[in-house]
Every structure is written in structure tokens, then in C-alpha cells.
Amino acid sequence: MKKIVHKSDRIYRNGQGKSTKTKTNSKSGRYIYPTMQRKNNDFAIDATIRAAAPYQKYRQKNNLAIKIESEDIREKVRQKKVSNLITFVVDASGSMGANQRMIETKGAILSLLKQSYVKRDKIALVAFRNDKAEVILPPTMSVERGYKLLKTMETGGKTPLNSGISKGYEIIKKELRKNPNILPLMIIITDGKGNISLDRNLKPKQELIKIAKLVKEQNKINSIVIDIEKSGLMSFKIAKELAKSIGAEYVKIDDLKSQSIIKSINDFRGE
């Protein structure tokens, strides 16, 4: 399994947590580099002096040790850790290995929930099967609730992948309205072979790419696509195309295990 290269969060957030590093507009957090952009009057004295130094011989100092002009001023870009919302979107349809896939996903979720009291992460699970997606586990930090709601998970039927991603997206949007500073991460576990459309006028794959691009346009949602399609001559690589369209990290796993799911998440978070 190829290791995911950690990418810094592009959005400035001001929340609290112990999970993923992100840039912040607040005056707390580790100073990582200076910027010319003026956001919060968190002045970077060192960088400001360096910017002003070459021009001192041309400026009237009026007994000042150094003359600072407005164009010299630099502010601090800080980094702090925030909490994640990790939303699993998992294929529970009648494809081969569905029962084992749900068992491994359950193991990964419960393991993450056991860490959530420290990291303050919320975990959610959407499973898609038959003709719809279902929220099996609403966003929670409770291990007890996880054990209770994940006790039985049905599998079988068709593959409404598009409905699953849409439902996961709805959960994330709702949580972001409550807490704009949480860092959302969608984990999509699929072979990409959805066979049901939400809009009957669109073919499943056509609609899938449309939904994926909609999620990508939000620029606030990180995602990982874990491709569980068996390698071979009849490999369609639709999950890889989905990852590209949604702007996700792509991971190919032939033998899905809870440890491999957690490793993908930790690699993404830079842990």
C-alpha cells in the first residue's frame, strides 16, 4: 500500500483539538513563517526588521534605531491543532467481501473513537446498499454509542455509491454549520462501481463525477478514496477516477484491514 503524503490544510481555522495541524488567524499557536498579508495585527518583529533593514540608509530615522514603513510590516502565520470530523462512506452492497469489509471498517471506527477523548475527533459512518445510503453512526465521540450503533450492519443488494457520497457530504455540511473550525475528512471505501443514480436522467458514472466535482468545489473537505477493487484484467479503475474528480488522496488496498484504514488516515494527518 502506497503511503499517503501529508498535505497542509489550506483553510485558516481557529478551533481547538489535538488531531490535525492547520493554519489559524488567532494569536495562539506555533509561529511557522511570516507573511505580507495583514489579517490580525500579530506582528512578526523579526521578519519586519529584516524587510526594513536594506532601506535604512535612504530613510530619515529621526534618532530611531530603525525606521519602519508600512510596507515593511510582516505578520505571523501560526499553526495549531484542530479536531477532525472523519466521515466514512462505505460500500455495504452485495459485492464480494461486503461482510468482512464492514467488520474491518467497524474495527477502524471503534479504534478511532477510543482516541477521540484525547484528539476530540468526531466519527460518522454512512453505509450504502440496495437503493439508498443510511447514516449508521451520526457524528460522535462516544465509544459506547459506537459499539451500540455498529452492533449489526446489514449488507447486500445494489450499489448506490452516488447516494452514499451525497449523504456523507450532507453530514459534513451540517457539522460545518455548527462548527466552522472542525477539519472534515471523508473516507470513501468503494470499488467505484455504483449502479444506481439519484437522478434517473443521468447514468450512474456521469452523476458520480458530477457529485464529486461539487464536493471538490467546496475547498473545505479533505477526502481519501480507498479502492477495494480486486486487481486483475477486468479492473475498471473507476475509484481512481473518482479520487481525481473529488480531489482526494487515492489508496489501493486489495485486502482491507482496520489497521490499513487507520494507517491511511494517520498518514494523511501527518502522524
CSV table of C-alpha atoms in Angstrom, one decimal:
chain,number,residue,atom,x,y,z
A,1,MET,CA,0.0,0.0,0.0
A,2,LYS,CA,1.4,3.3,-1.1
A,3,LYS,CA,2.0,5.8,1.8
A,4,ILE,CA,-0.1,9.0,1.6
A,5,VAL,CA,2.0,12.2,1.7
A,6,HIS,CA,0.6,14.6,4.3
A,7,LYS,CA,-0.6,17.9,2.9
A,8,SER,CA,-1.1,21.0,4.9
A,9,ASP,CA,-4.7,22.3,5.4
A,10,ARG,CA,-5.4,25.2,3.1
A,11,ILE,CA,-8.1,26.8,5.2
A,12,TYR,CA,-7.5,29.1,8.3
A,13,ARG,CA,-9.3,27.7,11.3
A,14,ASN,CA,-9.5,28.9,14.9
A,15,GLY,CA,-10.8,25.8,16.7
A,16,GLN,CA,-9.2,23.6,19.4
A,17,GLY,CA,-8.1,20.0,19.3
A,18,LYS,CA,-5.2,17.6,19.3
A,19,SER,CA,-5.5,15.9,15.9
A,20,THR,CA,-4.5,17.7,12.7
A,21,LYS,CA,-2.3,20.7,12.2
A,22,THR,CA,-3.9,23.7,10.4
A,23,LYS,CA,-3.2,27.4,9.9
A,24,THR,CA,-5.0,29.8,12.2
A,25,ASN,CA,-5.9,33.5,12.3
A,26,SER,CA,-5.7,33.6,16.1
A,27,LYS,CA,-2.6,34.8,18.0
A,28,SER,CA,-2.1,31.4,19.6
A,29,GLY,CA,-0.3,28.5,18.0
A,30,ARG,CA,3.2,27.9,16.7
A,31,TYR,CA,4.7,30.7,14.5
A,32,ILE,CA,5.7,29.0,11.3
A,33,TYR,CA,6.5,31.8,8.8
A,34,PRO,CA,5.9,35.5,8.1
A,35,THR,CA,3.5,36.9,5.6
A,36,MET,CA,2.9,40.4,4.0
A,37,GLN,CA,-0.9,39.8,4.2
A,38,ARG,CA,-2.5,41.8,7.0
A,39,LYS,CA,-5.0,39.7,8.9
A,40,ASN,CA,-4.9,40.2,12.7
A,41,ASN,CA,-2.1,42.6,13.8
A,42,ASP,CA,0.0,39.6,15.0
A,43,PHE,CA,3.3,41.3,14.1
A,44,ALA,CA,6.4,39.3,13.2
A,45,ILE,CA,9.1,41.6,14.6
A,46,ASP,CA,12.0,39.6,13.2
A,47,ALA,CA,10.7,39.5,9.6
A,48,THR,CA,9.6,43.1,9.8
A,49,ILE,CA,13.1,44.2,10.8
A,50,ARG,CA,14.7,42.1,8.0
A,51,ALA,CA,12.3,43.6,5.5
A,52,ALA,CA,13.2,47.2,6.6
A,53,ALA,CA,16.9,46.8,7.0
A,54,PRO,CA,18.1,47.2,3.4
A,55,TYR,CA,16.3,50.6,3.2
A,56,GLN,CA,17.6,52.3,6.3
A,57,LYS,CA,20.3,54.4,4.6
A,58,TYR,CA,17.6,56.0,2.5
A,59,ARG,CA,15.2,56.9,5.3
A,60,GLN,CA,15.1,59.8,7.8
A,61,LYS,CA,15.4,58.0,11.1
A,62,ASN,CA,14.9,61.0,13.5
A,63,ASN,CA,17.1,59.4,16.2
A,64,LEU,CA,15.3,56.0,15.8
A,65,ALA,CA,17.5,52.9,15.7
A,66,ILE,CA,15.5,51.6,12.7
A,67,LYS,CA,12.7,53.3,10.7
A,68,ILE,CA,9.8,51.0,9.9
A,69,GLU,CA,7.4,51.8,7.0
A,70,SER,CA,4.0,50.2,6.4
A,71,GLU,CA,5.3,48.2,3.5
A,72,ASP,CA,7.9,46.5,5.8
A,73,ILE,CA,5.3,45.1,8.2
A,74,ARG,CA,5.0,41.4,8.3
A,75,GLU,CA,2.6,39.3,10.3
A,76,LYS,CA,2.9,35.8,11.8
A,77,VAL,CA,1.3,32.8,10.2
A,78,ARG,CA,0.6,30.4,13.0
A,79,GLN,CA,-0.2,26.7,13.1
A,80,LYS,CA,-2.3,24.8,15.7
A,81,LYS,CA,-4.0,21.5,16.0
A,82,VAL,CA,-7.8,21.2,15.5
A,83,SER,CA,-10.3,18.4,15.7
A,84,ASN,CA,-11.4,16.3,12.7
A,85,LEU,CA,-14.8,15.1,11.6
A,86,ILE,CA,-14.0,11.8,10.0
A,87,THR,CA,-16.9,10.6,7.9
A,88,PHE,CA,-16.8,7.1,6.5
A,89,VAL,CA,-18.8,6.3,3.3
A,90,VAL,CA,-18.7,2.6,2.8
A,91,ASP,CA,-19.9,0.1,0.2
A,92,ALA,CA,-22.2,-2.3,2.0
A,93,SER,CA,-23.8,-3.7,-1.2
A,94,GLY,CA,-23.8,-7.3,-2.3
A,95,SER,CA,-20.3,-7.2,-3.8
A,96,MET,CA,-17.9,-9.9,-2.7
A,97,GLY,CA,-16.5,-9.4,0.8
A,98,ALA,CA,-19.1,-6.9,2.0
A,99,ASN,CA,-19.5,-8.5,5.4
A,100,GLN,CA,-15.7,-8.6,6.1
A,101,ARG,CA,-15.4,-5.0,4.8
A,102,MET,CA,-18.0,-3.7,7.3
A,103,ILE,CA,-16.3,-5.7,10.1
A,104,GLU,CA,-12.9,-4.1,9.3
A,105,THR,CA,-14.5,-0.6,9.0
A,106,LYS,CA,-16.2,-1.1,12.3
A,107,GLY,CA,-12.8,-2.0,13.9
A,108,ALA,CA,-11.2,1.1,12.5
A,109,ILE,CA,-14.1,3.4,13.7
A,110,LEU,CA,-14.0,1.9,17.2
A,111,SER,CA,-10.3,2.3,17.4
A,112,LEU,CA,-10.6,6.0,16.3
A,113,LEU,CA,-13.3,6.6,18.9
A,114,LYS,CA,-11.1,5.2,21.6
A,115,GLN,CA,-8.6,8.0,20.8
A,116,SER,CA,-11.3,10.7,20.4
A,117,TYR,CA,-11.3,11.7,24.1
A,118,VAL,CA,-7.7,12.9,23.5
A,119,LYS,CA,-7.9,14.2,20.0
A,120,ARG,CA,-11.5,15.5,20.2
A,121,ASP,CA,-12.3,14.0,16.8
A,122,LYS,CA,-15.9,13.1,15.8
A,123,ILE,CA,-16.5,9.9,13.7
A,124,ALA,CA,-19.5,9.2,11.5
A,125,LEU,CA,-20.5,6.3,9.2
A,126,VAL,CA,-22.6,6.2,6.1
A,127,ALA,CA,-23.3,2.8,4.5
A,128,PHE,CA,-24.8,2.4,1.1
A,129,ARG,CA,-26.7,-0.6,-0.2
A,130,ASN,CA,-29.9,-1.6,-2.1
A,131,ASP,CA,-31.3,1.7,-3.3
A,132,LYS,CA,-30.2,4.2,-0.7
A,133,ALA,CA,-27.5,5.4,1.8
A,134,GLU,CA,-28.1,5.2,5.5
A,135,VAL,CA,-26.4,7.0,8.4
A,136,ILE,CA,-25.4,4.1,10.6
A,137,LEU,CA,-23.4,6.3,13.0
A,138,PRO,CA,-24.1,10.0,13.3
A,139,PRO,CA,-21.1,12.2,14.2
A,140,THR,CA,-20.0,11.2,17.7
A,141,MET,CA,-17.0,11.0,20.1
A,142,SER,CA,-18.7,8.2,22.2
A,143,VAL,CA,-17.2,4.7,22.2
A,144,GLU,CA,-20.3,3.4,23.9
A,145,ARG,CA,-22.6,4.8,21.2
A,146,GLY,CA,-20.3,3.4,18.5
A,147,TYR,CA,-20.5,-0.1,20.0
A,148,LYS,CA,-24.3,0.2,20.2
A,149,LEU,CA,-25.0,1.5,16.7
A,150,LEU,CA,-22.4,-0.6,14.9
A,151,LYS,CA,-23.5,-3.8,16.6
A,152,THR,CA,-25.4,-5.0,13.5
A,153,MET,CA,-24.7,-3.7,10.0
A,154,GLU,CA,-26.7,-5.3,7.1
A,155,THR,CA,-25.1,-5.9,3.7
A,156,GLY,CA,-26.3,-6.9,0.3
A,157,GLY,CA,-28.2,-5.5,-2.7
A,158,LYS,CA,-27.3,-2.9,-5.3
A,159,THR,CA,-24.6,-0.2,-5.1
A,160,PRO,CA,-26.0,3.3,-4.6
A,161,LEU,CA,-22.5,4.9,-4.4
A,162,ASN,CA,-23.8,8.3,-5.5
A,163,SER,CA,-26.3,8.4,-2.7
A,164,GLY,CA,-23.6,7.4,-0.2
A,165,ILE,CA,-21.3,10.3,-1.2
A,166,SER,CA,-24.2,12.8,-1.2
A,167,LYS,CA,-25.2,11.6,2.3
A,168,GLY,CA,-21.7,11.9,3.6
A,169,TYR,CA,-21.5,15.4,2.1
A,170,GLU,CA,-24.8,16.4,3.9
A,171,ILE,CA,-23.4,15.3,7.2
A,172,ILE,CA,-20.2,17.3,6.8
A,173,LYS,CA,-22.1,20.5,5.7
A,174,LYS,CA,-24.4,20.2,8.7
A,175,GLU,CA,-21.4,19.8,11.1
A,176,LEU,CA,-19.5,22.7,9.5
A,177,ARG,CA,-22.5,24.9,10.1
A,178,LYS,CA,-22.3,24.0,13.8
A,179,ASN,CA,-18.5,24.3,14.0
A,180,PRO,CA,-16.8,26.0,11.0
A,181,ASN,CA,-13.3,25.3,12.6
A,182,ILE,CA,-13.6,21.5,12.5
A,183,LEU,CA,-11.5,19.8,9.8
A,184,PRO,CA,-13.6,17.4,7.7
A,185,LEU,CA,-12.2,14.2,6.3
A,186,MET,CA,-14.3,11.9,4.1
A,187,ILE,CA,-13.1,8.3,3.8
A,188,ILE,CA,-14.8,6.6,0.8
A,189,ILE,CA,-14.3,2.9,0.7
A,190,THR,CA,-15.5,1.5,-2.7
A,191,ASP,CA,-14.6,-0.1,-6.0
A,192,GLY,CA,-16.3,2.8,-7.7
A,193,LYS,CA,-18.9,0.5,-9.5
A,194,GLY,CA,-22.1,2.3,-8.5
A,195,ASN,CA,-25.1,1.1,-10.4
A,196,ILE,CA,-27.9,3.5,-9.2
A,197,SER,CA,-28.4,7.2,-9.9
A,198,LEU,CA,-30.2,9.7,-7.8
A,199,ASP,CA,-31.3,11.4,-11.0
A,200,ARG,CA,-32.8,8.9,-13.4
A,201,ASN,CA,-31.8,11.2,-16.3
A,202,LEU,CA,-28.1,10.6,-15.6
A,203,LYS,CA,-26.1,7.5,-15.9
A,204,PRO,CA,-24.5,6.4,-12.6
A,205,LYS,CA,-20.9,7.2,-13.5
A,206,GLN,CA,-21.9,10.5,-15.1
A,207,GLU,CA,-23.7,11.5,-11.9
A,208,LEU,CA,-20.9,10.3,-9.7
A,209,ILE,CA,-18.3,12.6,-11.4
A,210,LYS,CA,-20.8,15.5,-11.1
A,211,ILE,CA,-21.3,14.9,-7.4
A,212,ALA,CA,-17.5,14.5,-6.9
A,213,LYS,CA,-16.8,17.8,-8.5
A,214,LEU,CA,-19.4,19.5,-6.4
A,215,VAL,CA,-17.7,18.3,-3.2
A,216,LYS,CA,-14.3,19.4,-4.6
A,217,GLU,CA,-15.5,22.9,-5.3
A,218,GLN,CA,-16.2,23.5,-1.6
A,219,ASN,CA,-12.5,23.5,-1.0
A,220,LYS,CA,-13.2,22.7,2.7
A,221,ILE,CA,-13.4,18.9,2.6
A,222,ASN,CA,-10.4,16.6,2.5
A,223,SER,CA,-11.0,13.1,1.3
A,224,ILE,CA,-9.4,9.7,0.8
A,225,VAL,CA,-10.7,7.2,-1.7
A,226,ILE,CA,-9.8,3.6,-0.6
A,227,ASP,CA,-10.1,1.5,-3.7
A,228,ILE,CA,-11.1,-2.1,-2.9
A,229,GLU,CA,-11.5,-3.3,-6.5
A,230,LYS,CA,-9.7,-6.6,-7.0
A,231,SER,CA,-6.6,-6.3,-9.2
A,232,GLY,CA,-6.8,-8.2,-12.5
A,233,LEU,CA,-7.5,-8.0,-16.2
A,234,MET,CA,-11.1,-6.7,-15.6
A,235,SER,CA,-10.1,-3.7,-13.4
A,236,PHE,CA,-12.2,-0.7,-14.3
A,237,LYS,CA,-10.3,1.9,-12.1
A,238,ILE,CA,-13.5,3.9,-11.5
A,239,ALA,CA,-12.5,4.6,-7.9
A,240,LYS,CA,-9.2,6.2,-9.1
A,241,GLU,CA,-11.2,8.4,-11.5
A,242,LEU,CA,-13.5,9.3,-8.5
A,243,ALA,CA,-10.5,10.3,-6.4
A,244,LYS,CA,-9.2,12.6,-9.1
A,245,SER,CA,-12.6,14.2,-9.6
A,246,ILE,CA,-13.2,14.8,-5.9
A,247,GLY,CA,-9.6,15.9,-5.2
A,248,ALA,CA,-9.0,13.0,-2.9
A,249,GLU,CA,-5.9,11.1,-2.0
A,250,TYR,CA,-6.1,7.6,-3.6
A,251,VAL,CA,-5.2,4.4,-1.9
A,252,LYS,CA,-5.4,0.9,-3.4
A,253,ILE,CA,-6.0,-1.9,-0.9
A,254,ASP,CA,-6.7,-5.4,-2.1
A,255,ASP,CA,-7.0,-6.9,1.4
A,256,LEU,CA,-8.9,-4.4,3.5
A,257,LYS,CA,-8.0,-4.4,7.2
A,258,SER,CA,-8.8,-2.0,10.0
A,259,GLN,CA,-5.1,-1.3,10.5
A,260,SER,CA,-4.7,-0.3,6.9
A,261,ILE,CA,-7.7,2.1,7.1
A,262,ILE,CA,-6.2,3.8,10.2
A,263,LYS,CA,-2.7,3.9,8.6
A,264,SER,CA,-4.2,5.8,5.6
A,265,ILE,CA,-5.9,8.3,7.9
A,266,ASN,CA,-2.8,8.8,10.1
A,267,ASP,CA,-0.6,9.2,7.0
A,268,PHE,CA,-2.9,11.9,5.7
A,269,ARG,CA,-2.8,13.7,9.1
A,270,GLY,CA,1.0,13.5,9.2
A,271,GLU,CA,1.1,11.2,12.2
